[in-house]
């Protein structure tokens, strides 16, 4: 499958159900629907979705804090992973952040998530530390990554 026609845009209320489903399929501790609704309503937050052939297939969020973007989560439908959608989604988010005054981005990622770490490094993120026992279900350390 190719990703011609991939569209990246700001999340709308109608997307919350689908993004919630993707979170539940992907993460052991998924965000609630209300948390996604808050990302739409908050002035200091952005949430982007990737749409392929009219279907939302991914999303990522960022909190805007003192000129920096704290990336909250990235989720891609398991049926379209490894096609570059996550990379394109994050590139869009980063470019939009720069245009809106952000000068750095940070995120946490499970130390075992080699695929995500590879994508983040490809996008210019570097490991700057570990948060012990940051994740639950299962308990695992988080790598703190920055793009400055």
XYZ file of C-alpha atoms in Angstrom:
148
model
C 0.000 0.000 0.000
C 1.276 3.452 -0.761
C 0.351 6.610 1.060
C -0.553 8.802 -1.902
C -3.335 11.080 -0.809
C -2.272 11.142 2.835
C -3.832 14.190 4.461
C -2.648 15.639 7.766
C -4.850 18.113 9.585
C -5.941 19.322 12.987
C -8.143 16.887 14.888
C -11.856 17.678 14.977
C -14.475 16.503 17.445
C -15.694 13.926 14.905
C -12.224 12.290 14.989
C -12.158 11.649 18.740
C -13.929 8.279 18.551
C -11.542 6.904 15.927
C -8.397 8.211 17.661
C -9.666 6.706 20.925
C -10.106 3.334 19.194
C -6.539 3.473 17.859
C -5.226 4.290 21.346
C -7.153 1.384 22.884
C -5.799 -1.020 20.241
C -2.213 0.213 20.687
C -1.501 1.182 24.295
C -1.891 -0.593 27.621
C -2.979 2.688 29.241
C -4.854 4.585 26.511
C -6.042 8.146 26.800
C -9.741 8.704 27.460
C -12.070 10.280 24.928
C -12.323 13.291 27.242
C -8.542 13.728 27.147
C -8.682 13.945 23.357
C -11.573 16.410 23.508
C -9.460 18.562 25.839
C -6.646 18.581 23.267
C -9.059 20.213 20.820
C -10.319 22.762 23.343
C -7.045 23.796 25.002
C -5.313 26.853 23.586
C -1.888 25.487 24.546
C -2.354 22.137 22.777
C -2.547 20.796 19.254
C -3.601 17.367 18.059
C -3.094 16.306 14.465
C -4.576 13.393 12.567
C -3.411 11.521 9.486
C -6.155 10.563 7.081
C -5.719 8.000 4.310
C -8.509 7.315 1.836
C -10.981 9.139 4.075
C -10.086 7.107 7.173
C -8.192 8.461 10.190
C -5.158 6.182 10.523
C -3.062 8.038 13.068
C -2.614 10.983 15.337
C -0.154 12.877 17.471
C -0.441 15.598 20.049
C 1.738 18.321 21.463
C 1.446 20.634 24.446
C 2.905 24.123 23.994
C 4.956 25.037 27.071
C 7.180 28.139 27.212
C 8.242 27.937 23.568
C 8.730 24.167 23.646
C 6.549 21.344 22.388
C 5.938 18.435 24.727
C 4.808 15.612 22.436
C 2.110 13.734 24.308
C 1.449 10.692 22.148
C 1.792 9.276 18.668
C -0.463 6.475 17.426
C -0.665 4.785 14.027
C -3.170 2.132 12.950
C -1.405 -1.250 13.081
C -2.652 -2.026 9.547
C -0.663 0.851 8.004
C 2.486 0.927 10.120
C 5.919 1.043 8.483
C 4.669 3.115 5.542
C 6.098 6.408 6.814
C 2.804 7.824 8.075
C 4.140 8.398 11.596
C 7.190 10.186 10.221
C 5.090 12.438 7.976
C 2.675 13.155 10.815
C 5.486 14.177 13.141
C 7.211 16.243 10.442
C 3.969 18.140 9.930
C 3.570 18.699 13.683
C 7.155 19.912 14.048
C 6.928 22.276 11.059
C 3.636 23.668 12.359
C 5.216 24.094 15.781
C 8.153 26.040 14.367
C 5.748 28.280 12.438
C 3.899 28.931 15.702
C 6.967 29.908 17.717
C 8.179 26.624 19.193
C 11.944 26.189 19.262
C 12.368 22.678 20.725
C 10.418 19.445 21.138
C 10.569 16.714 23.755
C 8.938 13.340 24.292
C 9.185 10.142 26.298
C 9.270 6.712 24.704
C 9.469 3.204 26.141
C 13.125 2.126 26.088
C 12.015 -1.116 24.370
C 10.225 0.684 21.511
C 13.065 0.459 18.983
C 10.853 1.293 15.995
C 9.657 4.585 17.514
C 13.133 5.481 18.744
C 14.458 4.957 15.210
C 11.793 7.293 13.781
C 12.488 9.943 16.408
C 16.244 9.804 15.768
C 15.583 10.102 12.025
C 13.613 13.279 12.811
C 16.546 14.750 14.758
C 15.699 13.761 18.324
C 18.461 12.731 20.725
C 18.290 10.798 23.980
C 18.976 13.050 26.948
C 18.124 10.784 29.842
C 15.964 8.075 31.350
C 12.854 8.337 33.530
C 12.913 5.165 35.657
C 9.625 3.238 35.869
C 7.769 5.935 33.914
C 5.408 3.505 32.207
C 2.960 1.036 33.709
C 1.408 -2.173 32.342
C 4.201 -3.240 32.085
C 6.480 -1.131 34.231
C 9.278 0.212 32.071
C 11.731 3.090 31.869
C 11.187 5.945 29.443
C 13.866 7.456 27.272
C 13.641 11.263 27.291
C 14.327 12.607 23.824
C 14.800 16.189 22.640
C 14.954 17.982 19.295
C 16.579 21.367 19.897
